[in-house]
XYZ file of N, CA, C and O in Angstrom:
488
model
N 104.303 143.902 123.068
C 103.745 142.584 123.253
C 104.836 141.538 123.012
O 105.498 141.705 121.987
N 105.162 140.385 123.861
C 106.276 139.369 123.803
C 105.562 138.683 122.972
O 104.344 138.503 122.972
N 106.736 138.127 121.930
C 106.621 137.028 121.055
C 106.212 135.629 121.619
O 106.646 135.057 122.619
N 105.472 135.314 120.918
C 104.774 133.970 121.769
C 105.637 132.519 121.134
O 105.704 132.174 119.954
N 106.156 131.936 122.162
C 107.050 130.783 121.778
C 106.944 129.418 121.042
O 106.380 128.515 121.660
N 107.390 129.176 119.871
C 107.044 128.129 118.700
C 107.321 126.503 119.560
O 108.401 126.457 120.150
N 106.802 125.751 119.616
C 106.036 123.891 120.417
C 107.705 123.830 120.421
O 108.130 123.434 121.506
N 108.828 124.162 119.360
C 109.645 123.372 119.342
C 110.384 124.285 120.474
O 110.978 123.725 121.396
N 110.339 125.505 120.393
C 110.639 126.560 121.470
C 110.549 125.969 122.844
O 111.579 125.620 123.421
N 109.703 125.877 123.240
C 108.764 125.218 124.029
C 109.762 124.250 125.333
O 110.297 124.309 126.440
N 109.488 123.455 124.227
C 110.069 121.887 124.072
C 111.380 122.295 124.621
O 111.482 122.054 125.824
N 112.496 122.891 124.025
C 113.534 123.381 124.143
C 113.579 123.753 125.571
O 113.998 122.941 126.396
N 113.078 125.210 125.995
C 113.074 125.249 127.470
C 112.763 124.398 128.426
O 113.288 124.467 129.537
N 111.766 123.389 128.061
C 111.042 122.821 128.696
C 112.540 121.388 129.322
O 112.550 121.027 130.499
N 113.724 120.752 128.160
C 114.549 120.594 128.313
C 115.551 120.998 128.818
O 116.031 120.518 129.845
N 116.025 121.941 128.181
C 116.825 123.188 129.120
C 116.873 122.601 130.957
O 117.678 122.053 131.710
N 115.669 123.059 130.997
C 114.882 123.059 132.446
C 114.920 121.824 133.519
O 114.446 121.656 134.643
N 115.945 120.816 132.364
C 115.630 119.367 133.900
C 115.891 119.883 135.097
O 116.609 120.880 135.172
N 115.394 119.336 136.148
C 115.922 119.502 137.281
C 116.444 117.710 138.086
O 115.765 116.687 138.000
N 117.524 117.820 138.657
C 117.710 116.873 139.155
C 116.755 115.752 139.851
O 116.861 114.526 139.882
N 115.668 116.741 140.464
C 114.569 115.355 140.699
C 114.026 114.728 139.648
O 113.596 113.576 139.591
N 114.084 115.818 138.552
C 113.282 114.675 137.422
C 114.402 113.748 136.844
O 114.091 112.827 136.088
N 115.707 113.984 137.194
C 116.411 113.164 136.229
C 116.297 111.679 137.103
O 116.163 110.540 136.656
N 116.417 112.202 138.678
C 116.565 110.846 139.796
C 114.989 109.879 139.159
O 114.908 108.682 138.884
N 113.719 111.153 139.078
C 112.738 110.265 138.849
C 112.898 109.266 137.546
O 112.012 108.573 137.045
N 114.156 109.375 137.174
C 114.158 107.872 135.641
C 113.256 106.768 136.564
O 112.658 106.666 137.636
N 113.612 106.019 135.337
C 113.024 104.299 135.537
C 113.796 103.803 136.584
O 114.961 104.199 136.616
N 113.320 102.806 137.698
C 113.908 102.323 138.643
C 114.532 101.435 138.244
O 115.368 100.996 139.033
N 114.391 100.531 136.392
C 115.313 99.737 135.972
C 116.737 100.005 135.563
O 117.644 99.200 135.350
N 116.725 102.149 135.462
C 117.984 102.330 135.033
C 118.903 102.407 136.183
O 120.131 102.326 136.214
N 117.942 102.600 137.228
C 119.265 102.898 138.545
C 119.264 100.907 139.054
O 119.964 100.421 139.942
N 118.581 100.384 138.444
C 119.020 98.898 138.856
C 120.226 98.691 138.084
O 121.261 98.344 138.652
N 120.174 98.879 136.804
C 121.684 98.741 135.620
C 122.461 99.689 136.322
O 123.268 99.110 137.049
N 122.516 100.626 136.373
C 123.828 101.346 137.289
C 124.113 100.425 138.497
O 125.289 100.114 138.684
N 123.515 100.128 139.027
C 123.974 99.919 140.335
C 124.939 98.742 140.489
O 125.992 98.566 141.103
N 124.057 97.908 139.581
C 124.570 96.421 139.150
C 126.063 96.145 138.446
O 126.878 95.232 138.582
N 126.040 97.468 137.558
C 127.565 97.413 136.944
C 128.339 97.925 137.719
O 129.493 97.510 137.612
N 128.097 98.950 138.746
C 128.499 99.375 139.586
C 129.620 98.022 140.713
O 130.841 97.954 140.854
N 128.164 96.909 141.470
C 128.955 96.348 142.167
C 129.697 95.378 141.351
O 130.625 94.779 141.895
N 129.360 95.091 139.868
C 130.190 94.310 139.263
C 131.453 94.756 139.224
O 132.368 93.980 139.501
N 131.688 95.990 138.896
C 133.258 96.211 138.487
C 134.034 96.524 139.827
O 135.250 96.622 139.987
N 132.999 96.659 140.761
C 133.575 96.862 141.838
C 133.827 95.787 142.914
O 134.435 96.026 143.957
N 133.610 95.278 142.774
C 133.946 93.171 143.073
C 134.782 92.799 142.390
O 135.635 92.125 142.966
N 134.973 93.026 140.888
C 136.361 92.809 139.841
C 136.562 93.589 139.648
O 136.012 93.750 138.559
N 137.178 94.698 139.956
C 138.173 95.434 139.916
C 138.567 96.037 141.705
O 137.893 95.709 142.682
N 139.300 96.585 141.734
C 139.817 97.876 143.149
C 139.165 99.179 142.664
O 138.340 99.806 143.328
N 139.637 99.553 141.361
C 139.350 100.548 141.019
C 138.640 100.706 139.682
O 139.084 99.920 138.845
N 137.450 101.670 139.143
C 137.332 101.990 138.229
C 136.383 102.721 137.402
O 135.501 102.431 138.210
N 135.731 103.430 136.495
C 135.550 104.891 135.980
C 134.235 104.812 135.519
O 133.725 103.718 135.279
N 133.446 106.199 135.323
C 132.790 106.112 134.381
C 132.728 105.558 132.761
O 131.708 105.616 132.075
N 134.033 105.013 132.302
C 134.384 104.863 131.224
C 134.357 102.820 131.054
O 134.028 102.171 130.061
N 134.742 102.400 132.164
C 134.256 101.346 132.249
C 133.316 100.672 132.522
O 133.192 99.460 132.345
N 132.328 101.662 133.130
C 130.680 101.290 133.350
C 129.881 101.444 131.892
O 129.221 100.448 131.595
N 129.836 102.858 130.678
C 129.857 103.343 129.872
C 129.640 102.419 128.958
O 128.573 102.347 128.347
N 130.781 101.501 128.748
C 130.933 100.154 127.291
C 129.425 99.134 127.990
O 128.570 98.785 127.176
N 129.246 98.731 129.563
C 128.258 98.036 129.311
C 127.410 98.373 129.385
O 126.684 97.632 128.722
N 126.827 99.179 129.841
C 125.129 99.949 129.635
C 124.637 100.522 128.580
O 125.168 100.984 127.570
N 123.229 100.413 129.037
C 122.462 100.857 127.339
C 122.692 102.643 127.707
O 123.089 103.196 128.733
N 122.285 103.149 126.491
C 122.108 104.345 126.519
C 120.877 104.781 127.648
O 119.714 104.425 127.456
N 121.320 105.673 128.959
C 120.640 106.131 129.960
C 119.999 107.423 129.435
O 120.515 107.957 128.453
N 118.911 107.971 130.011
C 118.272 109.758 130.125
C 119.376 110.367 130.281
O 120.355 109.888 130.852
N 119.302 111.532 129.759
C 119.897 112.664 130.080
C 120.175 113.155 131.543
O 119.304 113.595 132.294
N 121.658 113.006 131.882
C 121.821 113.411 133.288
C 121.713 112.023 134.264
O 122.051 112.103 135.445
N 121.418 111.262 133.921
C 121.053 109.954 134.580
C 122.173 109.462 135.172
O 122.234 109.494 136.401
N 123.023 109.035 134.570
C 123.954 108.166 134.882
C 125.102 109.088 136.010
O 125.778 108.454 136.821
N 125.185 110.534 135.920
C 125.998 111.516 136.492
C 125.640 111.489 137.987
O 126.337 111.518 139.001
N 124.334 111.424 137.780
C 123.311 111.596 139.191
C 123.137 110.352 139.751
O 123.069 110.280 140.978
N 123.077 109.638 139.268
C 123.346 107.772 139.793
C 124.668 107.362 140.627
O 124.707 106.573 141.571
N 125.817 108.134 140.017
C 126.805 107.776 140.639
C 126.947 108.666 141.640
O 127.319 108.226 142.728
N 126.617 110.466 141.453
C 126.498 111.091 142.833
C 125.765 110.932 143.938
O 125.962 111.496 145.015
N 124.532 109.813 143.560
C 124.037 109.624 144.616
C 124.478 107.868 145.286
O 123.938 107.345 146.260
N 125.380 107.363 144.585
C 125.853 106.119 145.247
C 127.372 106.606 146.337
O 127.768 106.156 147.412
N 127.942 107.801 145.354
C 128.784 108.613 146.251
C 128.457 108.934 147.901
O 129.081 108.601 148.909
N 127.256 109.693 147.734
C 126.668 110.541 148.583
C 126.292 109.212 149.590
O 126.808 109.215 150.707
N 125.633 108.375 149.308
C 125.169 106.780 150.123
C 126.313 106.593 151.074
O 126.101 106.398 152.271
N 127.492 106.648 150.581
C 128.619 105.816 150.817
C 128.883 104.897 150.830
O 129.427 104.295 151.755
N 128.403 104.282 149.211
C 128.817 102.861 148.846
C 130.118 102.915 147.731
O 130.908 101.991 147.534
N 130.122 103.992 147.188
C 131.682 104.330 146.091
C 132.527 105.520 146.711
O 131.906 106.571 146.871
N 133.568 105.499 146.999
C 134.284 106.560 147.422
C 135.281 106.898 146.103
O 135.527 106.026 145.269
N 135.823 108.261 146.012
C 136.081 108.519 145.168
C 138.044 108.516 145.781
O 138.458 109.046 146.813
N 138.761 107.857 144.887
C 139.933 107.640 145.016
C 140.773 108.707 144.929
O 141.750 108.716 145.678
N 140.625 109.468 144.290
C 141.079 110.766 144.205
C 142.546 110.573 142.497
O 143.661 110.969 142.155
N 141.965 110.130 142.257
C 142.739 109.597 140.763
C 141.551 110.196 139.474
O 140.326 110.291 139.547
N 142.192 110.421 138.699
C 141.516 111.367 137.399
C 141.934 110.314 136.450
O 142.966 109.697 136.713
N 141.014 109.917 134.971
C 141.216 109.387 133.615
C 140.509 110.422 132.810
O 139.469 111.003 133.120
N 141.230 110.570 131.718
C 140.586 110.935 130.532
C 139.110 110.053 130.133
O 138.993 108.828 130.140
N 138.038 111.074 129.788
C 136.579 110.257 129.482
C 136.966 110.062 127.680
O 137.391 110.832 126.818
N 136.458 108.259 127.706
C 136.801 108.196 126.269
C 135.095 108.392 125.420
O 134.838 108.018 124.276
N 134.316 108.946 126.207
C 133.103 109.624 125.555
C 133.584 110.487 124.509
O 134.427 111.268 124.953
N 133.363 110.625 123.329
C 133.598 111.318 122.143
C 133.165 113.066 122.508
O 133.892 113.977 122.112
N 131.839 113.334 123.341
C 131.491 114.627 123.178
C 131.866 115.057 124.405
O 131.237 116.039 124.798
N 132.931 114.509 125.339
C 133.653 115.162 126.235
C 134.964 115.641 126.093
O 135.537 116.325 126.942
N 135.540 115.206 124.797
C 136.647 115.629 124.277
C 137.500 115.501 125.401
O 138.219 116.449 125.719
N 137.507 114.225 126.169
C 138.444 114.186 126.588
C 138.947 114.478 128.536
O 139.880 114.198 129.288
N 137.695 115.157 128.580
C 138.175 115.695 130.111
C 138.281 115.188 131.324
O 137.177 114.691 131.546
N 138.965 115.021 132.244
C 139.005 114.188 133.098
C 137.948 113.759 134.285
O 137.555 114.442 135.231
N 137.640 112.495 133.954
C 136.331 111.906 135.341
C 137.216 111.327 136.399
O 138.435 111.493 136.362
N 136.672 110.712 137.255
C 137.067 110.095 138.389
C 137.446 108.834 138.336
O 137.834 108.525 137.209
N 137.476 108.201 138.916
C 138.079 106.995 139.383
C 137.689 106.669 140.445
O 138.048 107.394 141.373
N 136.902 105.602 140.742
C 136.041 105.494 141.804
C 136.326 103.791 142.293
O 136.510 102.870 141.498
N 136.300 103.650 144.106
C 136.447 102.053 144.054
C 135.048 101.833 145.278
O 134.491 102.802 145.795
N 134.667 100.379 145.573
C 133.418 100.773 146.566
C 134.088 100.538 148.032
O 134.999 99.891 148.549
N 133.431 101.135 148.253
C 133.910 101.773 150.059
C 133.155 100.069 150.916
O 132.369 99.466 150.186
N 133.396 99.495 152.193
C 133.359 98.344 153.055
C 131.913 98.236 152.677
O 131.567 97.343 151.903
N 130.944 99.184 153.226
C 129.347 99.491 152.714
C 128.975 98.678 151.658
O 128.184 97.737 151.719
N 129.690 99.154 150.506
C 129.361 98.718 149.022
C 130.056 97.422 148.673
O 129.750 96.705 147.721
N 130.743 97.262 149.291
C 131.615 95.698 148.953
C 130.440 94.452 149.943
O 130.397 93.265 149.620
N 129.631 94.995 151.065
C 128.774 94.371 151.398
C 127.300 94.342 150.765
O 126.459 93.471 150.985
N 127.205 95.056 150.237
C 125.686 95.212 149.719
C 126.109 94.564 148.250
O 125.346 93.954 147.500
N 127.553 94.856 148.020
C 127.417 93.641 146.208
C 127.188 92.578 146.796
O 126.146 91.988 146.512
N 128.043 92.052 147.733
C 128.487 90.712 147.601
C 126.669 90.384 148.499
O 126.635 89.155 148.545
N 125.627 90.795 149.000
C 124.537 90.426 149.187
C 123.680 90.111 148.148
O 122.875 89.181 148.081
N 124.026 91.297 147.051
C 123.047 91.384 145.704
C 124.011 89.809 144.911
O 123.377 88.820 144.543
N 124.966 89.865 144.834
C 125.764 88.874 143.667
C 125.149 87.153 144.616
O 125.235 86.812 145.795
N 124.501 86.389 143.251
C 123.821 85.907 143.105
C 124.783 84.206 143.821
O 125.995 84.022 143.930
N 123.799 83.407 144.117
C 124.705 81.996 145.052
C 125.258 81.549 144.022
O 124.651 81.639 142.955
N 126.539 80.958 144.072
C 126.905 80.146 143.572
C 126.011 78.447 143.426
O 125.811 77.643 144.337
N 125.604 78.326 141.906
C 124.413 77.446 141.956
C 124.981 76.113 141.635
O 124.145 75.314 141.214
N 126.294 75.646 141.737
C 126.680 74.181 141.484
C 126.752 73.829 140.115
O 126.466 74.616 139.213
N 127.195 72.460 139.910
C 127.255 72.189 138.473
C 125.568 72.181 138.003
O 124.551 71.968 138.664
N 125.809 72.556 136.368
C 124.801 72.388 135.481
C 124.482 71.139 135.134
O 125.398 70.359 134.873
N 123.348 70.783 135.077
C 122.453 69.485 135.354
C 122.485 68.836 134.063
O 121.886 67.775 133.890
């Protein structure tokens, strides 16, 4: 007879177990903050990383933020430069991410989202 599995057991597999649709299914406010820092740094800057998106966002779901950028990849609004940085994430010890700048696509869809210039303050 199999041992029957303890809530925290459970729980555990039940984590284990994301699958990428559930991670895409986050909040539609977290893929608004990705996206947003996204065309920000990518309007001021040419180039730049998971490590500079990282300092301004809140803490995302698990898997969230990985899958946010593979699917802005996949869009073809960020192309990947083909340049490597060290991740200054502490529990990556280090290993190298990408370097990413936004492709003609994405330099049009910021500069649609980035807000009018509203004149002097009244």
């Amino acid at each position: 007879m199999a041992r029957r599995l303890t809530p925290a057991e459970r729980l555990a597999a039940v984590d284990k177990n994301t699958t990428l649709e559930q991670i895409v299914e986050s909040s539609t406010w977290d893929r608004f903050l990705v996206e947003q820092a996204v065309f920000h740094f990518g309007l001021a800057c040419d180039e730049w990383s998971a490590n500079d998106l990282r300092d301004v966002l809140p803490e995302l779901g698990h898997g969230y933020f990985g899958a946010a950028i593979n699917s802005l990849r996949t869009a073809g609004i960020i192309a990947h430069t083909g340049q490597m940085v060290p991740s200054t994430q502490e529990n990556t010890h280090g290993h190298r991410i990408a370097v990413w700048t936004l492709t003609d696509k994405g330099r049009a869809i910021a500069a649609q989202r980035r807000p009018a210039h509203q004149g002097r303050a009244a």
